[in-house]
Each structure stands twice: as C-alpha cells, then as structure tokens.
CSV table of C-alpha atoms in Angstrom, one decimal:
chain,number,residue,atom,x,y,z
E,1,MET,CA,3.2,10.2,45.3
E,2,THR,CA,1.7,7.1,46.8
E,3,SER,CA,3.7,4.6,48.8
E,4,THR,CA,3.1,2.1,46.0
E,5,CYS,CA,4.8,4.5,43.5
E,6,ARG,CA,7.7,5.1,45.9
E,7,LYS,CA,8.3,1.3,46.1
E,8,ALA,CA,8.2,0.9,42.4
E,9,VAL,CA,10.6,3.9,41.9
E,10,GLY,CA,12.9,2.5,44.5
E,11,ALA,CA,13.3,-0.7,42.5
E,12,VAL,CA,14.6,1.3,39.5
E,13,THR,CA,18.3,2.1,39.6
E,14,LYS,CA,20.0,5.2,38.2
E,15,TYR,CA,21.4,2.9,35.4
E,16,ASP,CA,17.9,1.7,34.6
E,17,LEU,CA,16.8,5.4,34.2
E,18,GLU,CA,19.8,6.1,32.0
E,19,GLN,CA,19.0,3.1,29.8
E,20,LEU,CA,15.3,4.1,29.5
E,21,SER,CA,16.3,7.6,28.6
E,22,GLU,CA,18.7,6.4,25.9
E,23,PHE,CA,16.0,4.1,24.5
E,24,ARG,CA,13.4,6.9,24.4
E,25,TYR,CA,15.9,9.3,22.9
E,26,ARG,CA,16.8,6.8,20.1
E,27,LEU,CA,13.2,6.0,19.5
E,28,ARG,CA,12.2,9.7,19.2
E,29,ARG,CA,15.2,10.4,16.9
E,30,PHE,CA,14.0,7.5,14.7
E,31,GLN,CA,10.4,8.8,14.7
E,32,ARG,CA,11.6,12.3,13.8
E,33,PHE,CA,13.7,10.8,11.0
E,34,SER,CA,10.7,8.8,9.8
E,35,GLU,CA,8.3,11.8,9.9
E,36,GLU,CA,10.8,13.8,7.8
E,37,ILE,CA,11.1,11.2,5.0
E,38,LEU,CA,7.4,10.5,5.0
E,39,HIS,CA,6.6,14.2,4.8
E,40,ALA,CA,9.0,14.5,1.8
E,41,GLU,CA,7.2,11.7,0.1
E,42,GLY,CA,3.7,13.2,0.8
E,43,LEU,CA,2.7,10.5,3.3
E,44,THR,CA,1.6,10.6,6.8
E,45,PRO,CA,3.1,8.3,9.4
E,46,GLN,CA,-0.3,6.6,9.7
E,47,GLN,CA,-0.5,5.9,5.9
E,48,TYR,CA,3.0,4.4,6.0
E,49,MET,CA,2.2,2.2,9.0
E,50,LEU,CA,-1.0,1.0,7.4
E,51,MET,CA,0.8,0.0,4.2
E,52,LEU,CA,3.6,-1.6,6.2
E,53,HIS,CA,1.2,-3.6,8.4
E,54,THR,CA,-0.7,-4.7,5.3
E,55,CYS,CA,2.4,-6.7,4.4
E,56,ALA,CA,3.1,-7.9,7.9
E,57,PHE,CA,2.0,-11.5,7.6
E,58,ALA,CA,4.5,-14.1,6.3
E,59,ASP,CA,2.0,-16.2,4.5
E,60,ARG,CA,0.1,-13.5,2.5
E,61,THR,CA,0.4,-10.0,1.1
E,62,TRP,CA,-2.8,-8.5,2.6
E,63,ALA,CA,-4.4,-7.9,6.0
E,64,THR,CA,-7.8,-7.4,7.4
E,65,VAL,CA,-8.9,-4.1,8.9
E,66,GLY,CA,-9.0,-5.8,12.3
E,67,GLU,CA,-5.4,-7.0,12.0
E,68,ILE,CA,-4.2,-3.6,10.9
E,69,ALA,CA,-6.1,-1.9,13.8
E,70,GLU,CA,-4.4,-4.3,16.2
E,71,ARG,CA,-0.9,-3.5,14.7
E,72,LEU,CA,-1.7,0.3,14.9
E,73,GLN,CA,-3.2,0.0,18.3
E,74,ALA,CA,-6.2,1.9,17.0
E,75,SER,CA,-9.9,1.5,16.9
E,76,SER,CA,-11.5,-0.4,14.0
E,77,HIS,CA,-13.5,2.7,13.1
E,78,GLY,CA,-10.4,4.9,12.9
E,79,THR,CA,-8.6,2.2,10.9
E,80,VAL,CA,-11.5,2.0,8.4
E,81,ALA,CA,-11.3,5.8,8.0
E,82,LEU,CA,-7.5,5.5,7.4
E,83,VAL,CA,-8.0,2.7,4.8
E,84,THR,CA,-10.6,4.9,3.1
E,85,ARG,CA,-8.1,7.8,2.9
E,86,CYS,CA,-5.3,5.5,1.6
E,87,GLU,CA,-7.7,4.0,-0.9
E,88,ALA,CA,-8.6,7.5,-2.1
E,89,ALA,CA,-4.8,8.2,-2.5
E,90,GLY,CA,-4.5,5.1,-4.6
E,91,LEU,CA,-2.2,3.3,-2.1
E,92,VAL,CA,-4.5,0.4,-1.1
E,93,ARG,CA,-7.6,-1.4,-2.3
E,94,ARG,CA,-10.2,-3.4,-0.5
E,95,GLN,CA,-11.2,-6.8,-1.7
E,96,THR,CA,-13.8,-9.2,-0.4
E,97,SER,CA,-12.2,-12.4,0.7
E,98,LEU,CA,-12.6,-15.4,-1.6
E,99,HIS,CA,-12.5,-17.7,1.4
E,100,ASP,CA,-14.9,-15.8,3.7
E,101,ARG,CA,-17.3,-13.3,2.0
E,102,ARG,CA,-17.7,-11.6,5.4
E,103,GLN,CA,-14.1,-10.6,5.5
E,104,VAL,CA,-12.6,-7.6,3.7
E,105,GLU,CA,-8.9,-7.8,2.8
E,106,VAL,CA,-6.7,-4.7,2.4
E,107,HIS,CA,-4.2,-5.0,-0.5
E,108,LEU,CA,-1.5,-2.6,-1.6
E,109,THR,CA,-1.9,-1.2,-5.1
E,110,PRO,CA,1.2,-1.1,-7.4
E,111,LYS,CA,1.6,2.6,-6.5
E,112,GLY,CA,1.3,1.7,-2.8
E,113,GLU,CA,3.8,-1.1,-3.0
E,114,GLN,CA,6.3,1.1,-4.9
E,115,CYS,CA,5.9,3.9,-2.3
E,116,LEU,CA,6.2,1.5,0.6
E,117,ARG,CA,9.4,-0.1,-0.7
E,118,LYS,CA,11.0,3.3,-1.3
E,119,VAL,CA,10.4,4.6,2.2
E,120,ALA,CA,10.9,1.2,3.9
E,121,ALA,CA,14.4,1.1,2.3
E,122,LEU,CA,15.2,4.5,3.9
E,123,HIS,CA,13.9,3.3,7.3
E,124,LYS,CA,15.8,0.0,7.0
E,125,SER,CA,19.0,1.9,6.4
E,126,GLU,CA,18.4,4.1,9.5
E,127,ILE,CA,17.5,1.1,11.7
E,128,ARG,CA,20.5,-0.8,10.5
E,129,SER,CA,22.7,2.1,11.9
E,130,PHE,CA,21.4,1.1,15.3
E,131,GLY,CA,23.6,-2.0,15.1
E,132,TRP,CA,21.0,-4.6,16.2
E,133,ALA,CA,18.5,-5.0,13.3
E,134,PHE,CA,18.4,-6.1,9.7
E,135,HIS,CA,21.6,-8.1,9.6
E,136,ASP,CA,21.8,-10.0,6.4
E,137,VAL,CA,22.5,-13.8,6.6
E,138,ALA,CA,25.7,-13.2,4.7
E,139,ASP,CA,26.7,-10.7,7.5
E,140,GLY,CA,26.4,-13.5,10.1
E,141,GLY,CA,23.5,-11.8,11.8
C-alpha cells in the first residue's frame, strides 16, 4: 500500500466503514431482488434499465441513444445493440426526430410500457421499504 493510500484510509473512521458496508449490502440486496423479478418477467436488468431511462426526462416520453448510454454508463455501440434487442422483443421502437432528422428517438411500445409499469411498481414497493424514497405528497414526504 502506498503512503497516499494509507493517508486516505486513515481519514476513514470505523463508523464510515460500517456505513459504507451497510449501503453496499442494501444496494446488493435491492439488485438481487430486482434481478429476481426481472428474470420472472423474462427481462434482463439491461432491458429494464433501458426502458426506465427512456422515460427519464420530465418533458418527454422518449430518449436518444446517447442519453440512454449516459444513464447506463455504457458505450453508444453497446447501447445501440441493446436497443436493437429490445426492439426485436417488441419493447421499444426507434423514430427519427421530427425536429432534427439526424436524431433518433427511442420510444416505448405499448407492450414495453405495460411491462415497465408492472416491474417498476414492484421496484417502487421495495425501495419504499427503505424508508427514504417515494413518499407521496399526502404522506408528507
């Protein structure tokens, strides 16, 4: 271990390590939960994330391949391949932008939207159990 690493480690307390461990544990539990529901629905985690990120922008119901790639933290080539697989499964469709013919928009199909809403509801319920997310306005959150 270099002296730079020792200094960085020295700045982290035992409590910090416990909190990081707890965060990673909860994150992994959620990921496993997610993988199980998606598998039961015949989806891969990547397909679910692509559909979810397609709806990620408040002012529209579509996303570009570049925007999805950024959200997935993936290459544009890998994202194009994923869009192609999702398109073949009937989950999304590509459409040339009416505003900029150079831009391709990715839209959910009715099948994709129905599938997304079903698995998102299960994810929302699990995340709500964490106690810090998805509080309804009526709940005061």
